[in-house]
Amino acid sequence: MIGLFDPTIRALNQNLNLREENQNIISSNIANADTPGYKSKAVSFENAMRDAMNTEENVKLEVSAPEHIGSKGPENVTADVYDDPNGVESLDGNTVDRAGEMAKMKENEILYNASVESLRKKIGMLEYGVSEGGGNK
Amino acid sequence: MADFFSSMRVSASGLDAQMKRMNTISSNIANAETPGYKRKDTEFTATADRESFGEILKDKVDQNTQGVLVTDVRDDTHPQRMVYRPDDPHANEEGYVEMPNVNPVKEMADMISTQRSYEANASAIAAATQMANKALELGR
């Protein structure tokens, strides 16, 4: 079935959710940069997202009954949060790298903005379609 | 589900904690020459971000987003500086005055570190605000 919202829109939507979660984790790390014993946390979802997108296009598990497990669509991708293995422990047991977190935060922000822009373009195209190629745009 | 307000609350808790740490440092510097004063230290503890009952319940599942809280302001246990000043009214029987164990250089270094941390938290709030505003552009 081809719905109004294609996999790209659903993937972008989920990508925004995951980047939001990433922002939460990063700000949590920054807030706790001086907390003794706090372990820096990292988020990963890029690989899971890529796999989900590839599955969508190439291989798809057939679902013939509601209890069957189908392919994992992009909207089912979840963020994997774990203690950062690259963290260097300081004297008080804290592993937060402040500069690194700031860089990650900026990267996350830029990629979030990129996803919003792509989503706007996608929605713009849908609008163009539903207004029969003309409209007031 | 994650939201930007959670990120802002966490960063705000960071700002608050750094502010309290800065107050403690100012107090230490101001009292560096006050007889009998003991140097103070703030204790930071990571705490789950929660606003309401529902979020406390949710925290049972998600413990990853953590704010920071100043849980204690302790006296520094390092020995006081004993200065021989028999004329001072604060002097003990042997003529020694108990001066604070405050090291101004260490306090200044702490102050710079506090300022940097404060700025980092402020930047995190700015980033979350920018992203939330960007998402609102979808409706334009």
PDB file of N, CA and C in Angstrom, chain B residues 48-130:
ATOM      1  N   ALA B  48      17.504  12.412  38.569  1.00  0.00           N
ATOM      2  CA  ALA B  48      16.604  12.174  37.444  1.00  0.00           C
ATOM      3  C   ALA B  48      15.769  13.422  37.182  1.00  0.00           C
ATOM      4  N   ASP B  49      15.611  13.749  35.898  1.00  0.00           N
ATOM      5  CA  ASP B  49      14.800  14.905  35.519  1.00  0.00           C
ATOM      6  C   ASP B  49      13.329  14.560  35.667  1.00  0.00           C
ATOM      7  N   ARG B  50      12.637  15.248  36.544  1.00  0.00           N
ATOM      8  CA  ARG B  50      11.213  14.973  36.687  1.00  0.00           C
ATOM      9  C   ARG B  50      10.484  16.213  37.178  1.00  0.00           C
ATOM     10  N   GLU B  51       9.280  16.370  36.664  1.00  0.00           N
ATOM     11  CA  GLU B  51       8.495  17.554  36.975  1.00  0.00           C
ATOM     12  C   GLU B  51       7.220  17.161  37.707  1.00  0.00           C
ATOM     13  N   SER B  52       6.603  16.109  37.247  1.00  0.00           N
ATOM     14  CA  SER B  52       5.295  15.755  37.794  1.00  0.00           C
ATOM     15  C   SER B  52       5.266  14.281  38.195  1.00  0.00           C
ATOM     16  N   PHE B  53       4.143  13.878  38.791  1.00  0.00           N
ATOM     17  CA  PHE B  53       3.977  12.493  39.209  1.00  0.00           C
ATOM     18  C   PHE B  53       4.148  11.522  38.038  1.00  0.00           C
ATOM     19  N   GLY B  54       3.521  11.895  36.915  1.00  0.00           N
ATOM     20  CA  GLY B  54       3.609  11.046  35.719  1.00  0.00           C
ATOM     21  C   GLY B  54       5.039  10.840  35.279  1.00  0.00           C
ATOM     22  N   GLU B  55       5.817  11.922  35.395  1.00  0.00           N
ATOM     23  CA  GLU B  55       7.208  11.821  34.955  1.00  0.00           C
ATOM     24  C   GLU B  55       8.044  11.018  35.939  1.00  0.00           C
ATOM     25  N   ILE B  56       7.657  11.057  37.216  1.00  0.00           N
ATOM     26  CA  ILE B  56       8.364  10.228  38.199  1.00  0.00           C
ATOM     27  C   ILE B  56       8.141   8.763  37.854  1.00  0.00           C
ATOM     28  N   LEU B  57       6.905   8.440  37.485  1.00  0.00           N
ATOM     29  CA  LEU B  57       6.601   7.064  37.079  1.00  0.00           C
ATOM     30  C   LEU B  57       7.419   6.678  35.859  1.00  0.00           C
ATOM     31  N   LYS B  58       7.477   7.601  34.893  1.00  0.00           N
ATOM     32  CA  LYS B  58       8.184   7.335  33.651  1.00  0.00           C
ATOM     33  C   LYS B  58       9.665   7.121  33.916  1.00  0.00           C
ATOM     34  N   ASP B  59      10.193   7.843  34.915  1.00  0.00           N
ATOM     35  CA  ASP B  59      11.616   7.735  35.242  1.00  0.00           C
ATOM     36  C   ASP B  59      12.008   6.335  35.677  1.00  0.00           C
ATOM     37  N   LYS B  60      11.009   5.557  36.119  1.00  0.00           N
ATOM     38  CA  LYS B  60      11.313   4.175  36.475  1.00  0.00           C
ATOM     39  C   LYS B  60      11.836   3.435  35.249  1.00  0.00           C
ATOM     40  N   VAL B  61      11.415   3.886  34.069  1.00  0.00           N
ATOM     41  CA  VAL B  61      11.864   3.249  32.843  1.00  0.00           C
ATOM     42  C   VAL B  61      13.087   3.968  32.277  1.00  0.00           C
ATOM     43  N   ASP B  62      12.994   5.291  32.192  1.00  0.00           N
ATOM     44  CA  ASP B  62      14.050   6.070  31.550  1.00  0.00           C
ATOM     45  C   ASP B  62      14.849   6.836  32.597  1.00  0.00           C
ATOM     46  N   GLN B  63      16.071   6.411  32.856  1.00  0.00           N
ATOM     47  CA  GLN B  63      16.921   7.071  33.851  1.00  0.00           C
ATOM     48  C   GLN B  63      18.085   7.770  33.172  1.00  0.00           C
ATOM     49  N   ASN B  64      17.986   7.966  31.851  1.00  0.00           N
ATOM     50  CA  ASN B  64      19.160   8.466  31.138  1.00  0.00           C
ATOM     51  C   ASN B  64      19.314   9.965  31.189  1.00  0.00           C
ATOM     52  N   THR B  65      18.196  10.690  31.190  1.00  0.00           N
ATOM     53  CA  THR B  65      18.278  12.144  31.236  1.00  0.00           C
ATOM     54  C   THR B  65      18.347  12.584  32.682  1.00  0.00           C
ATOM     55  N   GLN B  66      19.499  13.112  33.075  1.00  0.00           N
ATOM     56  CA  GLN B  66      19.698  13.472  34.475  1.00  0.00           C
ATOM     57  C   GLN B  66      20.088  14.924  34.623  1.00  0.00           C
ATOM     58  N   GLY B  67      19.450  15.603  35.551  1.00  0.00           N
ATOM     59  CA  GLY B  67      19.847  16.954  35.909  1.00  0.00           C
ATOM     60  C   GLY B  67      20.879  16.895  37.010  1.00  0.00           C
ATOM     61  N   VAL B  68      21.205  18.054  37.557  1.00  0.00           N
ATOM     62  CA  VAL B  68      22.194  18.073  38.632  1.00  0.00           C
ATOM     63  C   VAL B  68      21.636  18.889  39.794  1.00  0.00           C
ATOM     64  N   LEU B  69      22.003  18.494  41.002  1.00  0.00           N
ATOM     65  CA  LEU B  69      21.455  19.137  42.192  1.00  0.00           C
ATOM     66  C   LEU B  69      22.593  19.337  43.187  1.00  0.00           C
ATOM     67  N   VAL B  70      22.613  20.503  43.831  1.00  0.00           N
ATOM     68  CA  VAL B  70      23.577  20.697  44.928  1.00  0.00           C
ATOM     69  C   VAL B  70      22.952  20.060  46.162  1.00  0.00           C
ATOM     70  N   THR B  71      23.513  18.958  46.637  1.00  0.00           N
ATOM     71  CA  THR B  71      22.894  18.238  47.745  1.00  0.00           C
ATOM     72  C   THR B  71      23.467  18.645  49.090  1.00  0.00           C
ATOM     73  N   ASP B  72      24.653  19.259  49.081  1.00  0.00           N
ATOM     74  CA  ASP B  72      25.256  19.605  50.366  1.00  0.00           C
ATOM     75  C   ASP B  72      26.320  20.687  50.165  1.00  0.00           C
ATOM     76  N   VAL B  73      26.469  21.555  51.140  1.00  0.00           N
ATOM     77  CA  VAL B  73      27.610  22.475  51.180  1.00  0.00           C
ATOM     78  C   VAL B  73      28.385  22.112  52.442  1.00  0.00           C
ATOM     79  N   ARG B  74      29.537  21.479  52.223  1.00  0.00           N
ATOM     80  CA  ARG B  74      30.301  20.940  53.353  1.00  0.00           C
ATOM     81  C   ARG B  74      31.442  21.855  53.745  1.00  0.00           C
ATOM     82  N   ASP B  75      31.904  21.693  54.975  1.00  0.00           N
ATOM     83  CA  ASP B  75      33.142  22.339  55.399  1.00  0.00           C
ATOM     84  C   ASP B  75      34.316  21.513  54.884  1.00  0.00           C
ATOM     85  N   ASP B  76      35.324  22.206  54.407  1.00  0.00           N
ATOM     86  CA  ASP B  76      36.549  21.545  53.976  1.00  0.00           C
ATOM     87  C   ASP B  76      37.242  20.970  55.216  1.00  0.00           C
ATOM     88  N   THR B  77      37.671  19.708  55.146  1.00  0.00           N
ATOM     89  CA  THR B  77      38.235  19.068  56.343  1.00  0.00           C
ATOM     90  C   THR B  77      39.743  19.288  56.489  1.00  0.00           C
ATOM     91  N   HIS B  78      40.335  19.994  55.511  1.00  0.00           N
ATOM     92  CA  HIS B  78      41.772  20.255  55.636  1.00  0.00           C
ATOM     93  C   HIS B  78      42.045  21.106  56.868  1.00  0.00           C
ATOM     94  N   PRO B  79      43.209  20.925  57.511  1.00  0.00           N
ATOM     95  CA  PRO B  79      43.482  21.672  58.753  1.00  0.00           C
ATOM     96  C   PRO B  79      43.530  23.177  58.511  1.00  0.00           C
ATOM     97  N   GLN B  80      43.102  23.940  59.515  1.00  0.00           N
ATOM     98  CA  GLN B  80      43.119  25.391  59.443  1.00  0.00           C
ATOM     99  C   GLN B  80      44.567  25.873  59.517  1.00  0.00           C
ATOM    100  N   ARG B  81      44.766  27.089  59.032  1.00  0.00           N
ATOM    101  CA  ARG B  81      46.100  27.711  59.075  1.00  0.00           C
ATOM    102  C   ARG B  81      46.241  28.369  60.441  1.00  0.00           C
ATOM    103  N   MET B  82      47.254  27.980  61.246  1.00  0.00           N
ATOM    104  CA  MET B  82      47.445  28.584  62.559  1.00  0.00           C
ATOM    105  C   MET B  82      48.509  29.675  62.446  1.00  0.00           C
ATOM    106  N   VAL B  83      48.125  30.915  62.753  1.00  0.00           N
ATOM    107  CA  VAL B  83      49.045  32.051  62.640  1.00  0.00           C
ATOM    108  C   VAL B  83      49.336  32.583  64.044  1.00  0.00           C
ATOM    109  N   TYR B  84      50.621  32.817  64.318  1.00  0.00           N
ATOM    110  CA  TYR B  84      51.002  33.335  65.649  1.00  0.00           C
ATOM    111  C   TYR B  84      50.762  34.842  65.692  1.00  0.00           C
ATOM    112  N   ARG B  85      49.740  35.247  66.452  1.00  0.00           N
ATOM    113  CA  ARG B  85      49.396  36.680  66.532  1.00  0.00           C
ATOM    114  C   ARG B  85      48.824  36.917  67.933  1.00  0.00           C
ATOM    115  N   PRO B  86      49.717  37.012  68.952  1.00  0.00           N
ATOM    116  CA  PRO B  86      49.267  37.049  70.352  1.00  0.00           C
ATOM    117  C   PRO B  86      48.371  38.241  70.690  1.00  0.00           C
ATOM    118  N   ASP B  87      48.471  39.378  69.912  1.00  0.00           N
ATOM    119  CA  ASP B  87      47.686  40.572  70.244  1.00  0.00           C
ATOM    120  C   ASP B  87      46.252  40.481  69.733  1.00  0.00           C
ATOM    121  N   ASP B  88      45.993  39.545  68.824  1.00  0.00           N
ATOM    122  CA  ASP B  88      44.665  39.434  68.209  1.00  0.00           C
ATOM    123  C   ASP B  88      43.639  38.939  69.230  1.00  0.00           C
ATOM    124  N   PRO B  89      42.447  39.563  69.273  1.00  0.00           N
ATOM    125  CA  PRO B  89      41.426  39.094  70.224  1.00  0.00           C
ATOM    126  C   PRO B  89      40.968  37.651  69.962  1.00  0.00           C
ATOM    127  N   HIS B  90      41.172  37.161  68.723  1.00  0.00           N
ATOM    128  CA  HIS B  90      40.761  35.794  68.399  1.00  0.00           C
ATOM    129  C   HIS B  90      41.805  34.752  68.814  1.00  0.00           C
ATOM    130  N   ALA B  91      42.965  35.200  69.311  1.00  0.00           N
ATOM    131  CA  ALA B  91      44.055  34.270  69.612  1.00  0.00           C
ATOM    132  C   ALA B  91      43.687  33.342  70.766  1.00  0.00           C
ATOM    133  N   ASN B  92      44.194  32.086  70.697  1.00  0.00           N
ATOM    134  CA  ASN B  92      43.958  31.144  71.798  1.00  0.00           C
ATOM    135  C   ASN B  92      45.024  31.337  72.876  1.00  0.00           C
ATOM    136  N   GLU B  93      45.080  30.440  73.856  1.00  0.00           N
ATOM    137  CA  GLU B  93      45.985  30.631  75.002  1.00  0.00           C
ATOM    138  C   GLU B  93      47.451  30.708  74.571  1.00  0.00           C
ATOM    139  N   GLU B  94      47.798  29.947  73.506  1.00  0.00           N
ATOM    140  CA  GLU B  94      49.202  29.948  73.061  1.00  0.00           C
ATOM    141  C   GLU B  94      49.514  31.137  72.161  1.00  0.00           C
ATOM    142  N   GLY B  95      48.521  31.967  71.851  1.00  0.00           N
ATOM    143  CA  GLY B  95      48.754  33.128  71.006  1.00  0.00           C
ATOM    144  C   GLY B  95      48.551  32.872  69.519  1.00  0.00           C
ATOM    145  N   TYR B  96      47.941  31.731  69.175  1.00  0.00           N
ATOM    146  CA  TYR B  96      47.728  31.412  67.766  1.00  0.00           C
ATOM    147  C   TYR B  96      46.295  31.747  67.336  1.00  0.00           C
ATOM    148  N   VAL B  97      46.156  32.295  66.114  1.00  0.00           N
ATOM    149  CA  VAL B  97      44.833  32.581  65.541  1.00  0.00           C
ATOM    150  C   VAL B  97      44.533  31.532  64.470  1.00  0.00           C
ATOM    151  N   GLU B  98      43.306  31.004  64.497  1.00  0.00           N
ATOM    152  CA  GLU B  98      42.893  29.997  63.519  1.00  0.00           C
ATOM    153  C   GLU B  98      42.441  30.698  62.246  1.00  0.00           C
ATOM    154  N   MET B  99      43.253  30.654  61.191  1.00  0.00           N
ATOM    155  CA  MET B  99      42.891  31.315  59.931  1.00  0.00           C
ATOM    156  C   MET B  99      42.339  30.273  58.953  1.00  0.00           C
ATOM    157  N   PRO B 100      41.443  30.697  58.032  1.00  0.00           N
ATOM    158  CA  PRO B 100      40.812  29.734  57.119  1.00  0.00           C
ATOM    159  C   PRO B 100      41.820  29.048  56.203  1.00  0.00           C
ATOM    160  N   ASN B 101      41.469  27.824  55.794  1.00  0.00           N
ATOM    161  CA  ASN B 101      42.334  27.053  54.876  1.00  0.00           C
ATOM    162  C   ASN B 101      42.017  27.387  53.421  1.00  0.00           C
ATOM    163  N   VAL B 102      41.711  28.655  53.139  1.00  0.00           N
ATOM    164  CA  VAL B 102      41.351  29.069  51.781  1.00  0.00           C
ATOM    165  C   VAL B 102      42.616  29.392  50.991  1.00  0.00           C
ATOM    166  N   ASN B 103      42.725  28.768  49.806  1.00  0.00           N
ATOM    167  CA  ASN B 103      43.826  29.082  48.905  1.00  0.00           C
ATOM    168  C   ASN B 103      43.261  29.919  47.760  1.00  0.00           C
ATOM    169  N   PRO B 104      43.573  31.234  47.724  1.00  0.00           N
ATOM    170  CA  PRO B 104      42.959  32.114  46.718  1.00  0.00           C
ATOM    171  C   PRO B 104      43.185  31.638  45.281  1.00  0.00           C
ATOM    172  N   VAL B 105      44.359  31.074  45.001  1.00  0.00           N
ATOM    173  CA  VAL B 105      44.647  30.626  43.633  1.00  0.00           C
ATOM    174  C   VAL B 105      43.693  29.499  43.235  1.00  0.00           C
ATOM    175  N   LYS B 106      43.479  28.554  44.151  1.00  0.00           N
ATOM    176  CA  LYS B 106      42.569  27.442  43.882  1.00  0.00           C
ATOM    177  C   LYS B 106      41.140  27.960  43.677  1.00  0.00           C
ATOM    178  N   GLU B 107      40.760  28.953  44.502  1.00  0.00           N
ATOM    179  CA  GLU B 107      39.406  29.515  44.379  1.00  0.00           C
ATOM    180  C   GLU B 107      39.219  30.184  43.023  1.00  0.00           C
ATOM    181  N   MET B 108      40.253  30.911  42.566  1.00  0.00           N
ATOM    182  CA  MET B 108      40.162  31.580  41.266  1.00  0.00           C
ATOM    183  C   MET B 108      40.025  30.552  40.153  1.00  0.00           C
ATOM    184  N   ALA B 109      40.805  29.461  40.243  1.00  0.00           N
ATOM    185  CA  ALA B 109      40.732  28.416  39.222  1.00  0.00           C
ATOM    186  C   ALA B 109      39.339  27.781  39.220  1.00  0.00           C
ATOM    187  N   ASP B 110      38.794  27.534  40.408  1.00  0.00           N
ATOM    188  CA  ASP B 110      37.444  26.987  40.531  1.00  0.00           C
ATOM    189  C   ASP B 110      36.421  27.922  39.912  1.00  0.00           C
ATOM    190  N   MET B 111      36.674  29.220  40.094  1.00  0.00           N
ATOM    191  CA  MET B 111      35.744  30.223  39.595  1.00  0.00           C
ATOM    192  C   MET B 111      35.697  30.187  38.070  1.00  0.00           C
ATOM    193  N   ILE B 112      36.861  30.062  37.444  1.00  0.00           N
ATOM    194  CA  ILE B 112      36.910  30.003  35.975  1.00  0.00           C
ATOM    195  C   ILE B 112      36.175  28.751  35.488  1.00  0.00           C
ATOM    196  N   SER B 113      36.450  27.625  36.162  1.00  0.00           N
ATOM    197  CA  SER B 113      35.803  26.367  35.776  1.00  0.00           C
ATOM    198  C   SER B 113      34.278  26.483  35.908  1.00  0.00           C
ATOM    199  N   THR B 114      33.822  27.120  37.001  1.00  0.00           N
ATOM    200  CA  THR B 114      32.387  27.316  37.209  1.00  0.00           C
ATOM    201  C   THR B 114      31.785  28.153  36.096  1.00  0.00           C
ATOM    202  N   GLN B 115      32.510  29.219  35.724  1.00  0.00           N
ATOM    203  CA  GLN B 115      32.017  30.117  34.679  1.00  0.00           C
ATOM    204  C   GLN B 115      31.872  29.389  33.347  1.00  0.00           C
ATOM    205  N   ARG B 116      32.878  28.551  33.023  1.00  0.00           N
ATOM    206  CA  ARG B 116      32.823  27.788  31.761  1.00  0.00           C
ATOM    207  C   ARG B 116      31.628  26.833  31.765  1.00  0.00           C
ATOM    208  N   SER B 117      31.435  26.144  32.896  1.00  0.00           N
ATOM    209  CA  SER B 117      30.325  25.200  32.993  1.00  0.00           C
ATOM    210  C   SER B 117      28.991  25.923  32.848  1.00  0.00           C
ATOM    211  N   TYR B 118      28.911  27.099  33.456  1.00  0.00           N
ATOM    212  CA  TYR B 118      27.676  27.891  33.375  1.00  0.00           C
ATOM    213  C   TYR B 118      27.385  28.238  31.919  1.00  0.00           C
ATOM    214  N   GLU B 119      28.428  28.691  31.226  1.00  0.00           N
ATOM    215  CA  GLU B 119      28.270  29.073  29.816  1.00  0.00           C
ATOM    216  C   GLU B 119      27.846  27.882  28.970  1.00  0.00           C
ATOM    217  N   ALA B 120      28.422  26.695  29.273  1.00  0.00           N
ATOM    218  CA  ALA B 120      28.076  25.495  28.508  1.00  0.00           C
ATOM    219  C   ALA B 120      26.596  25.174  28.671  1.00  0.00           C
ATOM    220  N   ASN B 121      26.077  25.283  29.896  1.00  0.00           N
ATOM    221  CA  ASN B 121      24.659  25.016  30.137  1.00  0.00           C
ATOM    222  C   ASN B 121      23.781  26.034  29.418  1.00  0.00           C
ATOM    223  N   ALA B 122      24.236  27.307  29.439  1.00  0.00           N
ATOM    224  CA  ALA B 122      23.466  28.350  28.752  1.00  0.00           C
ATOM    225  C   ALA B 122      23.416  28.063  27.256  1.00  0.00           C
ATOM    226  N   SER B 123      24.548  27.595  26.686  1.00  0.00           N
ATOM    227  CA  SER B 123      24.570  27.257  25.261  1.00  0.00           C
ATOM    228  C   SER B 123      23.625  26.111  24.964  1.00  0.00           C
ATOM    229  N   ALA B 124      23.544  25.145  25.890  1.00  0.00           N
ATOM    230  CA  ALA B 124      22.654  24.000  25.683  1.00  0.00           C
ATOM    231  C   ALA B 124      21.205  24.461  25.626  1.00  0.00           C
ATOM    232  N   ILE B 125      20.840  25.430  26.478  1.00  0.00           N
ATOM    233  CA  ILE B 125      19.475  25.962  26.435  1.00  0.00           C
ATOM    234  C   ILE B 125      19.237  26.671  25.109  1.00  0.00           C
ATOM    235  N   ALA B 126      20.239  27.455  24.666  1.00  0.00           N
ATOM    236  CA  ALA B 126      20.100  28.176  23.396  1.00  0.00           C
ATOM    237  C   ALA B 126      19.896  27.187  22.249  1.00  0.00           C
ATOM    238  N   ALA B 127      20.650  26.073  22.265  1.00  0.00           N
ATOM    239  CA  ALA B 127      20.533  25.078  21.194  1.00  0.00           C
ATOM    240  C   ALA B 127      19.147  24.443  21.200  1.00  0.00           C
ATOM    241  N   ALA B 128      18.655  24.086  22.388  1.00  0.00           N
ATOM    242  CA  ALA B 128      17.329  23.460  22.479  1.00  0.00           C
ATOM    243  C   ALA B 128      16.247  24.427  21.992  1.00  0.00           C
ATOM    244  N   THR B 129      16.390  25.714  22.359  1.00  0.00           N
ATOM    245  CA  THR B 129      15.419  26.723  21.908  1.00  0.00           C
ATOM    246  C   THR B 129      15.432  26.839  20.395  1.00  0.00           C
ATOM    247  N   GLN B 130      16.650  26.880  19.833  1.00  0.00           N
ATOM    248  CA  GLN B 130      16.781  27.028  18.389  1.00  0.00           C
ATOM    249  C   GLN B 130      16.124  25.853  17.670  1.00  0.00           C
TER     250      GLN B 130
END
